[in-house]
Amino acid sequence: MSAYFARDEIARFGFAKRFREASKEEKEHAETLINYQNMRGGRVVFREIAKPTCDEWGTAMEAIEASLELEKTINESLLNMHKLAASHGDAQLTDFIEGSFLKEQVDAIKEIGSLATKMTRAGDGLGLHIIDKELLG
């Protein structure tokens, strides 16, 4: 998504920055899980990650909505992993998931939802341009 919004014909550099930072954060989460798996004496098994379903993200609102759905999916996966760990009596894993990921996921979902609301209120054109500049910092 970051590369799409950084293209010269799209030129939404604030959105590009936001998606780049979100990608970096998700990579850090993956590394945290890998380190935890190794610390527990487990084996890290990598599976294929499907590429995004599209290369063109349309409007900024469509991309924000797609990222919100992705965050919700990640949150659901973490909750399922938490439930599985609890059913096996693995208190350390449940604590790790709670302490490292769940609050961050809820915060991310709230932040993206608020951004979508703000974008709806601002509308396209100048409103979206101002939001893009705010995201740029």
PDB file of C-alpha atoms in Angstrom:
ATOM      1  CA  MET A   1       0.000   0.000   0.000  1.00  0.00           C
ATOM      2  CA  SER A   2       2.840   2.348   0.806  1.00  0.00           C
ATOM      3  CA  ALA A   3       4.385   1.959  -2.642  1.00  0.00           C
ATOM      4  CA  TYR A   4       1.007   2.579  -4.296  1.00  0.00           C
ATOM      5  CA  PHE A   5       0.406   5.878  -2.483  1.00  0.00           C
ATOM      6  CA  ALA A   6       4.009   7.020  -3.089  1.00  0.00           C
ATOM      7  CA  ARG A   7       3.622   6.696  -6.883  1.00  0.00           C
ATOM      8  CA  ASP A   8       3.874   9.985  -8.746  1.00  0.00           C
ATOM      9  CA  GLU A   9       0.346   9.787 -10.168  1.00  0.00           C
ATOM     10  CA  ILE A  10      -1.162   9.080  -6.719  1.00  0.00           C
ATOM     11  CA  ALA A  11       1.096  11.360  -4.611  1.00  0.00           C
ATOM     12  CA  ARG A  12      -0.506  10.757  -1.214  1.00  0.00           C
ATOM     13  CA  PHE A  13       2.776  10.782   0.666  1.00  0.00           C
ATOM     14  CA  GLY A  14       1.179  10.988   4.122  1.00  0.00           C
ATOM     15  CA  PHE A  15      -0.758   7.801   3.446  1.00  0.00           C
ATOM     16  CA  ALA A  16       2.400   6.214   2.019  1.00  0.00           C
ATOM     17  CA  LYS A  17       4.244   7.062   5.253  1.00  0.00           C
ATOM     18  CA  ARG A  18       1.416   5.710   7.413  1.00  0.00           C
ATOM     19  CA  PHE A  19       1.287   2.399   5.537  1.00  0.00           C
ATOM     20  CA  ARG A  20       5.107   2.096   5.561  1.00  0.00           C
ATOM     21  CA  GLU A  21       5.164   2.574   9.343  1.00  0.00           C
ATOM     22  CA  ALA A  22       2.334   0.049   9.786  1.00  0.00           C
ATOM     23  CA  SER A  23       4.256  -2.470   7.679  1.00  0.00           C
ATOM     24  CA  LYS A  24       7.379  -1.954   9.777  1.00  0.00           C
ATOM     25  CA  GLU A  25       5.378  -2.502  12.963  1.00  0.00           C
ATOM     26  CA  GLU A  26       3.882  -5.760  11.639  1.00  0.00           C
ATOM     27  CA  LYS A  27       7.373  -6.969  10.682  1.00  0.00           C
ATOM     28  CA  GLU A  28       8.522  -6.239  14.239  1.00  0.00           C
ATOM     29  CA  HIS A  29       5.565  -8.248  15.569  1.00  0.00           C
ATOM     30  CA  ALA A  30       6.582 -11.200  13.379  1.00  0.00           C
ATOM     31  CA  GLU A  31      10.142 -10.980  14.696  1.00  0.00           C
ATOM     32  CA  THR A  32       8.829 -10.869  18.270  1.00  0.00           C
ATOM     33  CA  LEU A  33       6.841 -14.065  17.658  1.00  0.00           C
ATOM     34  CA  ILE A  34       9.871 -15.742  16.061  1.00  0.00           C
ATOM     35  CA  ASN A  35      12.062 -14.816  19.040  1.00  0.00           C
ATOM     36  CA  TYR A  36       9.416 -16.073  21.470  1.00  0.00           C
ATOM     37  CA  GLN A  37       9.105 -19.375  19.596  1.00  0.00           C
ATOM     38  CA  ASN A  38      12.884 -19.832  19.719  1.00  0.00           C
ATOM     39  CA  MET A  39      13.022 -18.886  23.419  1.00  0.00           C
ATOM     40  CA  ARG A  40      10.438 -21.570  24.189  1.00  0.00           C
ATOM     41  CA  GLY A  41      12.542 -24.172  22.366  1.00  0.00           C
ATOM     42  CA  GLY A  42      10.173 -24.497  19.442  1.00  0.00           C
ATOM     43  CA  ARG A  43      10.834 -24.546  15.745  1.00  0.00           C
ATOM     44  CA  VAL A  44       9.903 -21.708  13.453  1.00  0.00           C
ATOM     45  CA  VAL A  45       8.139 -22.978  10.353  1.00  0.00           C
ATOM     46  CA  PHE A  46       7.529 -20.440   7.626  1.00  0.00           C
ATOM     47  CA  ARG A  47       4.544 -20.755   5.360  1.00  0.00           C
ATOM     48  CA  GLU A  48       3.816 -18.985   2.133  1.00  0.00           C
ATOM     49  CA  ILE A  49       2.267 -15.574   2.561  1.00  0.00           C
ATOM     50  CA  ALA A  50      -0.111 -14.727  -0.244  1.00  0.00           C
ATOM     51  CA  LYS A  51       0.482 -11.459  -2.010  1.00  0.00           C
ATOM     52  CA  PRO A  52      -2.244  -8.843  -1.672  1.00  0.00           C
ATOM     53  CA  THR A  53      -5.313  -9.491  -3.777  1.00  0.00           C
ATOM     54  CA  CYS A  54      -4.758  -6.283  -5.718  1.00  0.00           C
ATOM     55  CA  ASP A  55      -1.943  -3.986  -6.780  1.00  0.00           C
ATOM     56  CA  GLU A  56      -4.142  -0.933  -7.210  1.00  0.00           C
ATOM     57  CA  TRP A  57      -5.716   0.313  -4.000  1.00  0.00           C
ATOM     58  CA  GLY A  58      -8.171   2.790  -5.494  1.00  0.00           C
ATOM     59  CA  THR A  59      -9.054   5.572  -3.123  1.00  0.00           C
ATOM     60  CA  ALA A  60      -7.418   6.312   0.189  1.00  0.00           C
ATOM     61  CA  MET A  61     -10.679   5.314   1.897  1.00  0.00           C
ATOM     62  CA  GLU A  62     -10.673   1.908   0.179  1.00  0.00           C
ATOM     63  CA  ALA A  63      -7.105   1.318   1.351  1.00  0.00           C
ATOM     64  CA  ILE A  64      -7.903   2.411   4.918  1.00  0.00           C
ATOM     65  CA  GLU A  65     -10.929   0.106   4.973  1.00  0.00           C
ATOM     66  CA  ALA A  66      -8.770  -2.786   3.676  1.00  0.00           C
ATOM     67  CA  SER A  67      -6.157  -2.126   6.368  1.00  0.00           C
ATOM     68  CA  LEU A  68      -8.902  -2.001   9.026  1.00  0.00           C
ATOM     69  CA  GLU A  69     -10.175  -5.407   7.904  1.00  0.00           C
ATOM     70  CA  LEU A  70      -6.623  -6.776   8.003  1.00  0.00           C
ATOM     71  CA  GLU A  71      -6.115  -5.498  11.570  1.00  0.00           C
ATOM     72  CA  LYS A  72      -9.407  -7.106  12.607  1.00  0.00           C
ATOM     73  CA  THR A  73      -8.311 -10.402  11.041  1.00  0.00           C
ATOM     74  CA  ILE A  74      -4.974 -10.260  12.868  1.00  0.00           C
ATOM     75  CA  ASN A  75      -6.779  -9.502  16.132  1.00  0.00           C
ATOM     76  CA  GLU A  76      -9.101 -12.478  15.601  1.00  0.00           C
ATOM     77  CA  SER A  77      -6.100 -14.738  14.924  1.00  0.00           C
ATOM     78  CA  LEU A  78      -4.408 -13.555  18.121  1.00  0.00           C
ATOM     79  CA  LEU A  79      -7.597 -14.175  20.112  1.00  0.00           C
ATOM     80  CA  ASN A  80      -7.833 -17.686  18.647  1.00  0.00           C
ATOM     81  CA  MET A  81      -4.195 -18.358  19.561  1.00  0.00           C
ATOM     82  CA  HIS A  82      -4.871 -17.019  23.066  1.00  0.00           C
ATOM     83  CA  LYS A  83      -7.907 -19.291  23.425  1.00  0.00           C
ATOM     84  CA  LEU A  84      -5.899 -22.306  22.247  1.00  0.00           C
ATOM     85  CA  ALA A  85      -3.073 -21.526  24.679  1.00  0.00           C
ATOM     86  CA  ALA A  86      -5.575 -21.145  27.531  1.00  0.00           C
ATOM     87  CA  SER A  87      -7.235 -24.464  26.670  1.00  0.00           C
ATOM     88  CA  HIS A  88      -3.806 -26.121  26.959  1.00  0.00           C
ATOM     89  CA  GLY A  89      -3.038 -24.381  30.244  1.00  0.00           C
ATOM     90  CA  ASP A  90      -0.166 -22.372  28.747  1.00  0.00           C
ATOM     91  CA  ALA A  91      -0.279 -19.323  31.012  1.00  0.00           C
ATOM     92  CA  GLN A  92       3.035 -17.998  29.728  1.00  0.00           C
ATOM     93  CA  LEU A  93       1.801 -17.844  26.124  1.00  0.00           C
ATOM     94  CA  THR A  94      -1.506 -16.243  27.098  1.00  0.00           C
ATOM     95  CA  ASP A  95       0.404 -13.626  29.104  1.00  0.00           C
ATOM     96  CA  PHE A  96       2.804 -13.052  26.190  1.00  0.00           C
ATOM     97  CA  ILE A  97      -0.061 -12.528  23.728  1.00  0.00           C
ATOM     98  CA  GLU A  98      -1.904 -10.217  26.109  1.00  0.00           C
ATOM     99  CA  GLY A  99       1.195  -8.212  26.995  1.00  0.00           C
ATOM    100  CA  SER A 100       2.732  -7.975  23.552  1.00  0.00           C
ATOM    101  CA  PHE A 101      -0.116  -7.788  21.069  1.00  0.00           C
ATOM    102  CA  LEU A 102      -3.759  -7.517  22.131  1.00  0.00           C
ATOM    103  CA  LYS A 103      -3.778  -3.941  23.435  1.00  0.00           C
ATOM    104  CA  GLU A 104      -1.772  -2.790  20.412  1.00  0.00           C
ATOM    105  CA  GLN A 105      -4.271  -4.447  18.073  1.00  0.00           C
ATOM    106  CA  VAL A 106      -7.238  -2.810  19.772  1.00  0.00           C
ATOM    107  CA  ASP A 107      -5.453   0.558  19.644  1.00  0.00           C
ATOM    108  CA  ALA A 108      -4.652   0.077  15.933  1.00  0.00           C
ATOM    109  CA  ILE A 109      -8.261  -0.840  15.126  1.00  0.00           C
ATOM    110  CA  LYS A 110      -9.476   2.251  16.993  1.00  0.00           C
ATOM    111  CA  GLU A 111      -6.915   4.510  15.282  1.00  0.00           C
ATOM    112  CA  ILE A 112      -7.774   3.264  11.787  1.00  0.00           C
ATOM    113  CA  GLY A 113     -11.508   3.470  12.475  1.00  0.00           C
ATOM    114  CA  SER A 114     -11.120   7.048  13.696  1.00  0.00           C
ATOM    115  CA  LEU A 115      -9.068   7.920  10.610  1.00  0.00           C
ATOM    116  CA  ALA A 116     -11.801   6.488   8.372  1.00  0.00           C
ATOM    117  CA  THR A 117     -14.421   8.567  10.186  1.00  0.00           C
ATOM    118  CA  LYS A 118     -12.288  11.685   9.871  1.00  0.00           C
ATOM    119  CA  MET A 119     -11.799  11.011   6.140  1.00  0.00           C
ATOM    120  CA  THR A 120     -15.550  10.590   5.638  1.00  0.00           C
ATOM    121  CA  ARG A 121     -16.228  13.886   7.377  1.00  0.00           C
ATOM    122  CA  ALA A 122     -13.492  15.731   5.473  1.00  0.00           C
ATOM    123  CA  GLY A 123     -14.535  14.396   2.083  1.00  0.00           C
ATOM    124  CA  ASP A 124     -12.396  14.157  -1.003  1.00  0.00           C
ATOM    125  CA  GLY A 125     -10.445  17.026  -2.458  1.00  0.00           C
ATOM    126  CA  LEU A 126      -9.080  19.584  -0.035  1.00  0.00           C
ATOM    127  CA  GLY A 127     -10.206  17.641   3.058  1.00  0.00           C
ATOM    128  CA  LEU A 128      -8.335  14.522   1.985  1.00  0.00           C
ATOM    129  CA  HIS A 129      -5.320  16.641   1.013  1.00  0.00           C
ATOM    130  CA  ILE A 130      -5.213  18.142   4.524  1.00  0.00           C
ATOM    131  CA  ILE A 131      -5.467  14.694   6.150  1.00  0.00           C
ATOM    132  CA  ASP A 132      -2.663  13.459   3.907  1.00  0.00           C
ATOM    133  CA  LYS A 133      -0.471  16.384   5.022  1.00  0.00           C
ATOM    134  CA  GLU A 134      -1.318  15.673   8.677  1.00  0.00           C
ATOM    135  CA  LEU A 135      -0.251  12.049   8.227  1.00  0.00           C
ATOM    136  CA  LEU A 136       3.008  13.228   6.710  1.00  0.00           C
ATOM    137  CA  GLY A 137       3.760  15.042   9.943  1.00  0.00           C
TER     138      GLY A 137
END
